Amino acid sequence: MATKAFQKIYTKISKITKATCALNAQGVGYDELATIDGKLAQVVSIQGDEVTLQVFAGTEDIRTNAEVVFLGKSPSLKVSENLAGRFLNAYGDPIDGGPELEGEEIEIGGPSVNPVRREQPSELIATGISGIDLNNTLVTGQKIPFFADPDQPFNQVMATVALRAESDKIILGGMGLTNDDYLYFKNTFSNAGALDRIVSFINTTEDPSIERVLIPDMALAAAEYFAVEKHEKVLVLLTDMTNYADALAIVSNKMDQIPSKDAMPGSLYSDLAKIYEKAVQFPSGGSITIIAVTTLSGGDITHAVPDNTGYITEGQLYLRRDSEIGKVIVDPFRSLSRLKQLVIGKDTRADHPQVMNAAVRLYADAANAQTKLENGFDLTDYDERSLAFAREYSNSLLAIDVNQNTTAMLDTAWNLFADHFSPEEVNIRQEFVDKYWPSK
């Protein structure tokens, strides 16, 4: 970056760690960008005249007499309709071989929306994945994580949601993606002809890990442009927030800050909340909905990242491999959308709440029957039928490869009920049984 005339150049760095540099400087703002011998850095701490900068590309080869130039601005993104279809890096620069971005330059990482400008979320956002739409229906303006083990296909699920979701724009924020995952997203979006509504901000494992801290703010700046300026329904997909938190920890630890639980920075809760609280439903009709992946280390839900995430968000989605059918499903027992009651039976068919509850109850009966089977107890006829139902329910509705609209998935559930149970065993209100029970 070229320096402007009369910009003050500092050449005395007092402290260098693997991720940060410190020096004395005046008139500098928090989050302000700087260059250190041409390497981009950002102010992360100001203590009196001592300013600490995180260096995105790492501090290797930086000398104590390196030239430090403050740029007088925070990280920014150029926004316009031309963002759609683009793949950009953590700085908002193209990585897809396309032209440079044109448009209004806005700073990223601003505050979340004032509560008086928010509306209660009230619109269904269908993902096309029945395991979500049937049991854990999402609402525009909601924030919800996928909790998943690292070996589960969560990026494939996110790509599927991006293609199927009923949304005007999809913003993907990829943090620490392998090159295979990056190419998977790129090829999937391109082959489906969906690029005209998707904007992607990508940090791969080959990029500096510190750059990951910029990705969510870049993604949300783009989302705010489309939601506020264009009044569009925007879905933000962030993967993987554990990689984001690890990048925060690197900077925090190199600044000699005392770590909190699981070596995470003490500011982790507010760092995560700053992102998730950008989810909003505007009175004007625009909205930002956030679905984020949080990978679990050894399935540990008590780790600081999922633990703090659970306090901030409005439910959680769990992926689990079902050994009975050999597919990954959305676990109906551990998953929960706390806002689903705002839309099910209203934006969806009136029988939705009853069908959802009956299916999960019968699935629980099958789990009890499976426990009896594993412990050598005899199974009743009802146990046998509930186990058969559970296999078909997993395969036809919970598996992540199932793509049905909300009406079709309810009809599928009714057919499964009729195949394995009597109306009395399913225990759904008679008016719905009369209307939807299949005649076989």
Short mmCIF file of C-alpha atoms in Angstrom, two decimals:
data_model
loop_
_atom_site.label_atom_id
_atom_site.label_comp_id
_atom_site.label_asym_id
_atom_site.label_seq_id
_atom_site.Cartn_x
_atom_site.Cartn_y
_atom_site.Cartn_z
CA MET A 1 0.00 0.00 0.00
CA ALA A 2 1.35 3.39 -0.93
CA THR A 3 1.83 5.86 1.92
CA LYS A 4 0.26 9.27 1.66
CA ALA A 5 2.24 12.49 1.82
CA PHE A 6 2.91 13.68 5.38
CA GLN A 7 1.93 10.34 6.93
CA LYS A 8 4.12 9.79 9.97
CA ILE A 9 6.46 6.83 9.69
CA TYR A 10 7.56 5.03 12.87
CA THR A 11 10.76 3.02 12.89
CA LYS A 12 11.16 1.84 16.47
CA ILE A 13 9.37 -1.37 17.42
CA SER A 14 9.75 -2.21 21.10
CA LYS A 15 8.39 -5.77 21.16
CA ILE A 16 7.87 -8.53 18.59
CA THR A 17 6.00 -11.84 19.14
CA LYS A 18 4.97 -14.47 16.60
CA ALA A 19 1.72 -12.60 15.90
CA THR A 20 2.11 -9.03 17.19
CA CYS A 21 4.36 -5.97 17.28
CA ALA A 22 4.30 -3.17 19.84
CA LEU A 23 5.58 0.41 19.56
CA ASN A 24 4.96 3.89 20.95
CA ALA A 25 2.66 5.99 18.73
CA GLN A 26 0.19 8.86 19.10
CA GLY A 27 -3.14 9.66 17.45
CA VAL A 28 -3.91 6.04 16.62
CA GLY A 29 -7.38 4.46 16.83
CA TYR A 30 -8.45 0.99 17.96
CA ASP A 31 -8.91 -1.44 14.99
CA GLU A 32 -6.92 0.96 12.75
CA LEU A 33 -4.92 -0.64 9.95
CA ALA A 34 -1.19 -0.18 9.49
CA THR A 35 1.61 -1.57 7.38
CA ILE A 36 4.85 -2.91 8.85
CA ASP A 37 7.44 -3.15 6.09
CA GLY A 38 4.48 -3.62 3.74
CA LYS A 39 2.77 -6.30 5.83
CA LEU A 40 -0.80 -5.46 6.80
CA ALA A 41 -1.50 -5.19 10.53
CA GLN A 42 -4.30 -4.00 12.81
CA VAL A 43 -4.35 -2.24 16.18
CA VAL A 44 -5.59 -4.64 18.87
CA SER A 45 -4.50 -2.84 22.05
CA ILE A 46 -3.69 0.71 23.16
CA GLN A 47 -2.13 1.22 26.59
CA GLY A 48 -1.21 4.89 26.94
CA ASP A 49 1.21 5.50 24.07
CA GLU A 50 1.99 1.81 23.58
CA VAL A 51 0.16 0.41 20.58
CA THR A 52 0.01 -3.32 19.84
CA LEU A 53 -0.64 -4.50 16.28
CA GLN A 54 -1.58 -7.98 15.13
CA VAL A 55 0.28 -8.78 11.92
CA PHE A 56 -1.93 -10.88 9.66
CA ALA A 57 0.85 -12.56 7.73
CA GLY A 58 2.97 -13.18 10.84
CA THR A 59 6.00 -11.30 12.13
CA GLU A 60 8.71 -13.39 10.51
CA ASP A 61 11.45 -11.16 8.96
CA ILE A 62 10.15 -8.02 10.72
CA ARG A 63 13.01 -6.02 12.26
CA THR A 64 12.85 -3.67 15.25
CA ASN A 65 13.57 -0.76 12.88
CA ALA A 66 10.89 -1.74 10.36
CA GLU A 67 8.80 1.08 8.87
CA VAL A 68 5.35 1.27 10.50
CA VAL A 69 2.73 3.41 8.73
CA PHE A 70 -0.77 3.87 10.18
CA LEU A 71 -3.44 4.10 7.47
CA GLY A 72 -6.06 6.09 9.41
CA LYS A 73 -8.90 3.62 8.73
CA SER A 74 -10.28 0.28 9.87
CA PRO A 75 -10.63 -2.76 7.56
CA SER A 76 -13.24 -2.03 4.90
CA LEU A 77 -15.19 -3.62 2.06
CA LYS A 78 -16.46 -2.16 -1.20
CA VAL A 79 -20.14 -3.02 -1.47
CA SER A 80 -22.45 -3.06 -4.48
CA GLU A 81 -24.69 -5.46 -6.37
CA ASN A 82 -21.51 -6.67 -8.08
CA LEU A 83 -20.51 -8.58 -4.91
CA ALA A 84 -22.83 -11.41 -5.95
CA GLY A 85 -20.97 -14.34 -7.46
CA ARG A 86 -17.56 -13.28 -6.16
CA PHE A 87 -14.97 -15.18 -4.12
CA LEU A 88 -12.95 -12.82 -1.92
CA ASN A 89 -10.21 -13.14 0.71
CA ALA A 90 -10.19 -11.86 4.30
CA TYR A 91 -9.40 -8.33 3.06
CA GLY A 92 -12.25 -8.27 0.56
CA ASP A 93 -9.88 -8.68 -2.41
CA PRO A 94 -10.90 -10.99 -5.31
CA ILE A 95 -9.39 -14.49 -5.42
CA ASP A 96 -11.51 -15.67 -8.34
CA GLY A 97 -9.56 -14.01 -11.16
CA GLY A 98 -12.35 -11.47 -11.66
CA PRO A 99 -12.09 -7.66 -11.75
CA GLU A 100 -11.42 -5.50 -8.69
CA LEU A 101 -14.50 -4.59 -6.68
CA GLU A 102 -16.29 -1.33 -7.35
CA GLY A 103 -18.68 0.37 -4.97
CA GLU A 104 -19.05 2.28 -1.72
CA GLU A 105 -16.28 1.55 0.79
CA ILE A 106 -17.67 0.74 4.24
CA GLU A 107 -15.85 -0.16 7.44
CA ILE A 108 -16.44 -3.67 8.75
CA GLY A 109 -17.08 -4.74 12.33
CA GLY A 110 -19.54 -2.01 13.29
CA PRO A 111 -22.07 -2.34 16.13
CA SER A 112 -25.13 -4.58 15.97
CA VAL A 113 -28.57 -3.15 15.27
CA ASN A 114 -30.27 -1.06 17.96
CA PRO A 115 -33.07 -3.14 19.56
CA VAL A 116 -35.68 -0.47 18.73
CA ARG A 117 -34.93 -1.02 15.02
CA ARG A 118 -35.53 -4.78 15.26
CA GLU A 119 -38.70 -6.72 14.64
CA GLN A 120 -39.51 -10.05 16.25
CA PRO A 121 -38.45 -12.76 13.79
CA SER A 122 -41.60 -14.05 12.14
CA GLU A 123 -40.81 -15.46 8.67
CA LEU A 124 -39.98 -19.06 7.84
CA ILE A 125 -36.60 -19.66 6.22
CA ALA A 126 -36.76 -23.10 4.61
CA THR A 127 -33.39 -24.81 4.16
CA GLY A 128 -34.60 -27.69 1.99
CA ILE A 129 -33.12 -30.13 4.54
CA SER A 130 -36.10 -31.95 6.07
CA GLY A 131 -34.28 -32.79 9.30
CA ILE A 132 -34.08 -29.04 9.93
CA ASP A 133 -37.35 -27.86 8.41
CA LEU A 134 -39.51 -30.53 10.10
CA ASN A 135 -38.14 -30.63 13.65
CA ASN A 136 -35.97 -27.49 13.97
CA THR A 137 -37.58 -24.93 11.69
CA LEU A 138 -35.56 -21.73 11.26
CA VAL A 139 -36.84 -18.17 11.29
CA THR A 140 -35.42 -15.11 9.52
CA GLY A 141 -33.28 -13.09 11.90
CA GLN A 142 -32.30 -16.20 13.90
CA LYS A 143 -28.77 -17.18 14.93
CA ILE A 144 -28.06 -20.90 15.32
CA PRO A 145 -24.95 -23.12 15.21
CA PHE A 146 -24.29 -26.58 13.85
CA PHE A 147 -22.36 -28.51 16.51
CA ALA A 148 -20.41 -31.19 14.64
CA ASP A 149 -17.41 -33.46 15.06
CA PRO A 150 -14.51 -32.53 12.76
CA ASP A 151 -14.95 -35.70 10.66
CA GLN A 152 -18.59 -34.97 9.82
CA PRO A 153 -19.55 -33.49 6.42
CA PHE A 154 -20.62 -30.10 7.77
CA ASN A 155 -19.25 -28.14 4.81
CA GLN A 156 -21.28 -30.29 2.43
CA VAL A 157 -24.34 -29.53 4.57
CA MET A 158 -23.57 -25.80 4.44
CA ALA A 159 -23.21 -25.95 0.64
CA THR A 160 -26.53 -27.80 0.46
CA VAL A 161 -28.24 -25.16 2.59
CA ALA A 162 -26.74 -22.44 0.38
CA LEU A 163 -28.28 -24.03 -2.73
CA ARG A 164 -31.67 -24.94 -1.28
CA ALA A 165 -32.45 -22.14 1.20
CA GLU A 166 -35.27 -19.79 0.30
CA SER A 167 -33.20 -16.62 0.60
CA ASP A 168 -32.36 -13.66 -1.63
CA LYS A 169 -28.63 -13.74 -0.88
CA ILE A 170 -26.25 -16.24 0.70
CA ILE A 171 -23.02 -14.99 2.28
CA LEU A 172 -20.41 -17.68 2.97
CA GLY A 173 -17.60 -17.03 5.43
CA GLY A 174 -15.04 -19.85 5.26
CA MET A 175 -12.33 -19.93 7.94
CA GLY A 176 -9.47 -22.43 7.76
CA LEU A 177 -10.96 -24.32 4.82
CA THR A 178 -8.84 -26.97 3.14
CA ASN A 179 -8.25 -26.33 -0.54
CA ASP A 180 -10.51 -29.31 -1.24
CA ASP A 181 -13.34 -27.70 0.73
CA TYR A 182 -12.79 -24.35 -1.00
CA LEU A 183 -12.91 -25.98 -4.43
CA TYR A 184 -15.95 -28.03 -3.36
CA PHE A 185 -17.87 -24.85 -2.49
CA LYS A 186 -16.71 -23.11 -5.67
CA ASN A 187 -17.54 -26.02 -7.99
CA THR A 188 -20.85 -26.81 -6.27
CA PHE A 189 -22.09 -23.22 -6.52
CA SER A 190 -20.87 -22.84 -10.09
CA ASN A 191 -22.29 -26.16 -11.34
CA ALA A 192 -25.67 -25.39 -9.77
CA GLY A 193 -25.81 -22.00 -11.51
CA ALA A 194 -26.30 -20.32 -8.14
CA LEU A 195 -23.40 -17.86 -8.12
CA ASP A 196 -25.64 -14.88 -8.87
CA ARG A 197 -26.95 -14.94 -5.28
CA ILE A 198 -23.86 -16.10 -3.34
CA VAL A 199 -20.93 -14.04 -1.99
CA SER A 200 -17.98 -15.99 -0.53
CA PHE A 201 -15.19 -14.79 1.78
CA ILE A 202 -12.55 -17.50 2.00
CA ASN A 203 -9.55 -18.15 4.26
CA THR A 204 -7.82 -21.48 3.59
CA THR A 205 -5.32 -23.45 5.64
CA GLU A 206 -2.60 -22.04 3.37
CA ASP A 207 -3.49 -18.45 4.35
CA PRO A 208 -2.27 -16.91 7.62
CA SER A 209 -4.53 -18.12 10.43
CA ILE A 210 -4.73 -14.61 11.93
CA GLU A 211 -6.65 -13.45 8.85
CA ARG A 212 -9.57 -15.60 9.99
CA VAL A 213 -10.59 -12.97 12.54
CA LEU A 214 -11.62 -10.69 9.63
CA ILE A 215 -13.84 -13.20 7.79
CA PRO A 216 -17.05 -12.94 9.90
CA ASP A 217 -16.95 -9.13 9.87
CA MET A 218 -16.43 -9.10 6.09
CA ALA A 219 -19.34 -11.51 5.59
CA LEU A 220 -21.63 -9.52 7.87
CA ALA A 221 -20.71 -6.19 6.26
CA ALA A 222 -21.84 -7.63 2.92
CA ALA A 223 -24.97 -9.06 4.57
CA GLU A 224 -25.87 -5.68 6.10
CA TYR A 225 -25.55 -3.99 2.71
CA PHE A 226 -28.05 -6.36 1.07
CA ALA A 227 -30.41 -6.46 4.09
CA VAL A 228 -30.43 -2.73 4.87
CA GLU A 229 -29.92 -1.09 1.47
CA LYS A 230 -31.71 -3.67 -0.71
CA HIS A 231 -34.25 -4.98 1.87
CA GLU A 232 -33.29 -8.55 1.02
CA LYS A 233 -33.54 -11.77 3.03
CA VAL A 234 -29.88 -12.71 3.66
CA LEU A 235 -28.54 -16.00 5.03
CA VAL A 236 -24.97 -15.93 6.43
CA LEU A 237 -23.12 -19.27 6.65
CA LEU A 238 -19.98 -19.27 8.81
CA THR A 239 -17.66 -22.28 8.92
CA ASP A 240 -15.79 -22.97 11.18
CA MET A 241 -16.17 -20.74 14.25
CA THR A 242 -13.77 -22.95 16.22
CA ASN A 243 -11.03 -21.93 13.75
CA TYR A 244 -12.06 -18.28 14.31
CA ALA A 245 -11.77 -18.70 18.09
CA ASP A 246 -8.38 -20.41 17.74
CA ALA A 247 -7.13 -17.40 15.75
CA LEU A 248 -8.34 -15.08 18.53
CA ALA A 249 -6.47 -17.23 21.06
CA ILE A 250 -3.24 -16.99 19.07
CA VAL A 251 -3.29 -13.19 19.20
CA SER A 252 -4.36 -13.12 22.85
CA ASN A 253 -1.66 -15.56 23.96
CA LYS A 254 1.08 -13.75 22.05
CA MET A 255 0.05 -10.54 23.81
CA ASP A 256 0.66 -12.33 27.12
CA GLN A 257 -2.97 -11.99 28.13
CA ILE A 258 -4.01 -14.44 30.84
CA PRO A 259 -6.03 -17.16 29.06
CA SER A 260 -9.49 -18.14 30.24
CA LYS A 261 -11.11 -21.59 29.97
CA ASP A 262 -9.53 -23.96 27.41
CA ALA A 263 -6.78 -21.42 26.58
CA MET A 264 -9.34 -19.10 25.01
CA PRO A 265 -9.18 -15.30 25.54
CA GLY A 266 -11.27 -13.83 28.34
CA SER A 267 -13.08 -11.76 25.71
CA LEU A 268 -14.37 -14.85 23.87
CA TYR A 269 -18.02 -14.36 24.85
CA SER A 270 -18.14 -10.75 23.65
CA ASP A 271 -16.10 -11.62 20.52
CA LEU A 272 -18.67 -14.27 19.56
CA ALA A 273 -21.67 -12.16 20.60
CA LYS A 274 -20.43 -9.28 18.41
CA ILE A 275 -20.85 -11.63 15.44
CA TYR A 276 -24.02 -13.50 16.32
CA GLU A 277 -25.93 -10.39 17.44
CA LYS A 278 -25.77 -9.12 13.85
CA ALA A 279 -28.68 -11.50 13.15
CA VAL A 280 -31.76 -9.31 12.80
CA GLN A 281 -35.21 -8.92 11.24
CA PHE A 282 -35.74 -5.34 10.02
CA PRO A 283 -39.17 -3.64 9.86
CA SER A 284 -38.38 -2.82 6.22
CA GLY A 285 -38.42 -6.51 5.33
CA GLY A 286 -34.67 -7.15 5.12
CA SER A 287 -33.16 -9.72 7.44
CA ILE A 288 -29.88 -11.40 8.40
CA THR A 289 -30.01 -15.04 9.53
CA ILE A 290 -26.81 -16.72 10.74
CA ILE A 291 -26.04 -20.45 10.60
CA ALA A 292 -22.53 -21.20 11.88
CA VAL A 293 -20.53 -24.41 12.25
CA THR A 294 -18.75 -25.00 15.56
CA THR A 295 -16.62 -28.13 15.45
CA LEU A 296 -16.31 -30.07 18.69
CA SER A 297 -13.06 -31.50 19.99
CA GLY A 298 -13.80 -35.12 20.84
CA GLY A 299 -17.50 -34.28 21.05
CA ASP A 300 -16.85 -31.99 24.03
CA ILE A 301 -19.86 -29.68 24.31
CA THR A 302 -18.42 -28.09 27.48
CA HIS A 303 -15.43 -26.59 25.65
CA ALA A 304 -15.37 -22.78 25.87
CA VAL A 305 -16.33 -22.20 22.22
CA PRO A 306 -19.55 -24.30 22.06
CA ASP A 307 -20.31 -23.42 25.69
CA ASN A 308 -20.26 -19.67 25.04
CA THR A 309 -21.97 -20.14 21.67
CA GLY A 310 -24.89 -21.90 23.33
CA TYR A 311 -25.55 -18.91 25.59
CA ILE A 312 -25.65 -16.46 22.69
CA THR A 313 -27.58 -18.37 20.04
CA GLU A 314 -31.19 -19.53 19.73
CA GLY A 315 -30.79 -23.29 19.67
CA GLN A 316 -28.37 -25.69 18.05
CA LEU A 317 -28.28 -28.29 15.27
CA TYR A 318 -26.42 -31.58 15.75
CA LEU A 319 -25.13 -33.85 13.03
CA ARG A 320 -24.84 -37.56 13.84
CA ARG A 321 -24.01 -40.63 11.79
CA ASP A 322 -26.88 -43.10 12.06
CA SER A 323 -25.30 -46.55 12.04
CA GLU A 324 -28.64 -48.18 11.19
CA ILE A 325 -28.90 -46.49 7.78
CA GLY A 326 -25.25 -45.50 7.25
CA LYS A 327 -26.08 -41.83 6.69
CA VAL A 328 -25.50 -38.56 8.52
CA ILE A 329 -28.72 -37.22 10.04
CA VAL A 330 -29.84 -34.10 11.90
CA ASP A 331 -30.21 -35.55 15.41
CA PRO A 332 -33.82 -34.93 16.54
CA PHE A 333 -32.99 -35.41 20.24
CA ARG A 334 -30.11 -32.96 20.65
CA SER A 335 -31.14 -30.38 18.04
CA LEU A 336 -33.38 -27.46 18.96
CA SER A 337 -34.60 -24.28 17.27
CA ARG A 338 -35.95 -22.04 20.02
CA LEU A 339 -37.87 -19.83 17.58
CA LYS A 340 -39.64 -22.52 15.55
CA GLN A 341 -42.95 -21.99 17.37
CA LEU A 342 -43.15 -18.55 15.72
CA VAL A 343 -43.70 -20.12 12.29
CA ILE A 344 -44.68 -23.81 12.47
CA GLY A 345 -48.38 -24.25 11.91
CA LYS A 346 -48.58 -20.63 10.73
CA ASP A 347 -46.17 -20.27 7.80
CA THR A 348 -46.35 -24.05 7.43
CA ARG A 349 -49.35 -26.38 7.34
CA ALA A 350 -51.52 -26.44 10.48
CA ASP A 351 -50.65 -30.09 11.26
CA HIS A 352 -46.90 -29.38 11.42
CA PRO A 353 -46.53 -29.05 15.24
CA GLN A 354 -48.51 -32.24 15.90
CA VAL A 355 -46.67 -34.24 13.22
CA MET A 356 -43.28 -33.04 14.52
CA ASN A 357 -44.07 -33.99 18.12
CA ALA A 358 -45.56 -37.37 17.22
CA ALA A 359 -42.59 -38.33 15.03
CA VAL A 360 -40.02 -37.48 17.69
CA ARG A 361 -42.03 -39.33 20.38
CA LEU A 362 -42.24 -42.46 18.21
CA TYR A 363 -38.51 -42.14 17.44
CA ALA A 364 -37.87 -42.04 21.20
CA ASP A 365 -39.95 -45.22 21.60
CA ALA A 366 -37.68 -46.83 19.01
CA ALA A 367 -34.60 -45.74 20.99
CA ASN A 368 -36.04 -47.47 24.07
CA ALA A 369 -36.74 -50.59 22.01
CA GLN A 370 -33.14 -50.55 20.74
CA THR A 371 -31.90 -50.43 24.33
CA LYS A 372 -34.08 -53.45 25.19
CA LEU A 373 -32.70 -55.30 22.15
CA GLU A 374 -29.07 -54.57 23.08
CA ASN A 375 -29.67 -55.81 26.63
CA GLY A 376 -31.21 -59.09 25.52
CA PHE A 377 -34.86 -58.40 26.38
CA ASP A 378 -37.73 -59.65 24.24
CA LEU A 379 -39.33 -57.08 21.96
CA THR A 380 -43.07 -56.51 21.67
CA ASP A 381 -44.86 -56.11 18.36
CA TYR A 382 -45.00 -52.36 19.01
CA ASP A 383 -41.22 -52.33 19.64
CA GLU A 384 -40.60 -54.05 16.31
CA ARG A 385 -42.82 -51.59 14.48
CA SER A 386 -41.23 -48.57 16.16
CA LEU A 387 -37.75 -49.76 15.14
CA ALA A 388 -38.90 -50.17 11.54
CA PHE A 389 -40.45 -46.69 11.68
CA ALA A 390 -37.22 -45.19 13.07
CA ARG A 391 -35.15 -46.59 10.21
CA GLU A 392 -37.51 -45.19 7.59
CA TYR A 393 -37.91 -41.89 9.46
CA SER A 394 -34.12 -41.46 9.52
CA ASN A 395 -33.74 -42.41 5.88
CA SER A 396 -36.74 -40.46 4.51
CA LEU A 397 -36.72 -37.32 6.68
CA LEU A 398 -33.69 -36.90 8.96
CA ALA A 399 -30.87 -37.73 6.52
CA ILE A 400 -29.06 -34.65 5.23
CA ASP A 401 -29.45 -35.75 1.60
CA VAL A 402 -33.27 -35.54 1.78
CA ASN A 403 -34.65 -32.55 -0.13
CA GLN A 404 -38.37 -31.93 0.34
CA ASN A 405 -40.49 -28.83 0.75
CA THR A 406 -42.46 -28.40 3.96
CA THR A 407 -45.68 -29.83 2.52
CA ALA A 408 -44.00 -32.92 1.05
CA MET A 409 -42.13 -33.71 4.27
CA LEU A 410 -45.37 -33.63 6.28
CA ASP A 411 -47.04 -35.96 3.77
CA THR A 412 -44.01 -38.29 4.04
CA ALA A 413 -44.39 -38.36 7.82
CA TRP A 414 -48.11 -39.23 7.57
CA ASN A 415 -47.29 -42.11 5.21
CA LEU A 416 -44.70 -43.43 7.68
CA PHE A 417 -47.23 -43.22 10.51
CA ALA A 418 -49.80 -45.20 8.49
CA ASP A 419 -47.22 -47.82 7.45
CA HIS A 420 -46.29 -48.72 11.03
CA PHE A 421 -48.94 -47.56 13.48
CA SER A 422 -52.63 -47.07 14.11
CA PRO A 423 -54.04 -43.54 14.49
CA GLU A 424 -54.51 -44.22 18.22
CA GLU A 425 -50.81 -45.04 18.64
CA VAL A 426 -49.71 -41.92 16.77
CA ASN A 427 -52.03 -39.82 18.97
CA ILE A 428 -52.55 -36.78 16.73
CA ARG A 429 -55.63 -34.56 16.96
CA GLN A 430 -58.59 -36.22 15.21
CA GLU A 431 -59.26 -33.34 12.82
CA PHE A 432 -55.78 -33.81 11.33
CA VAL A 433 -56.12 -37.60 11.22
CA ASP A 434 -59.39 -37.22 9.31
CA LYS A 435 -57.76 -34.84 6.84
CA TYR A 436 -54.29 -36.33 6.30
CA TRP A 437 -54.24 -40.03 7.33
CA PRO A 438 -53.52 -41.98 4.11
CA SER A 439 -56.21 -44.36 2.93
CA LYS A 440 -54.39 -47.65 2.33
#
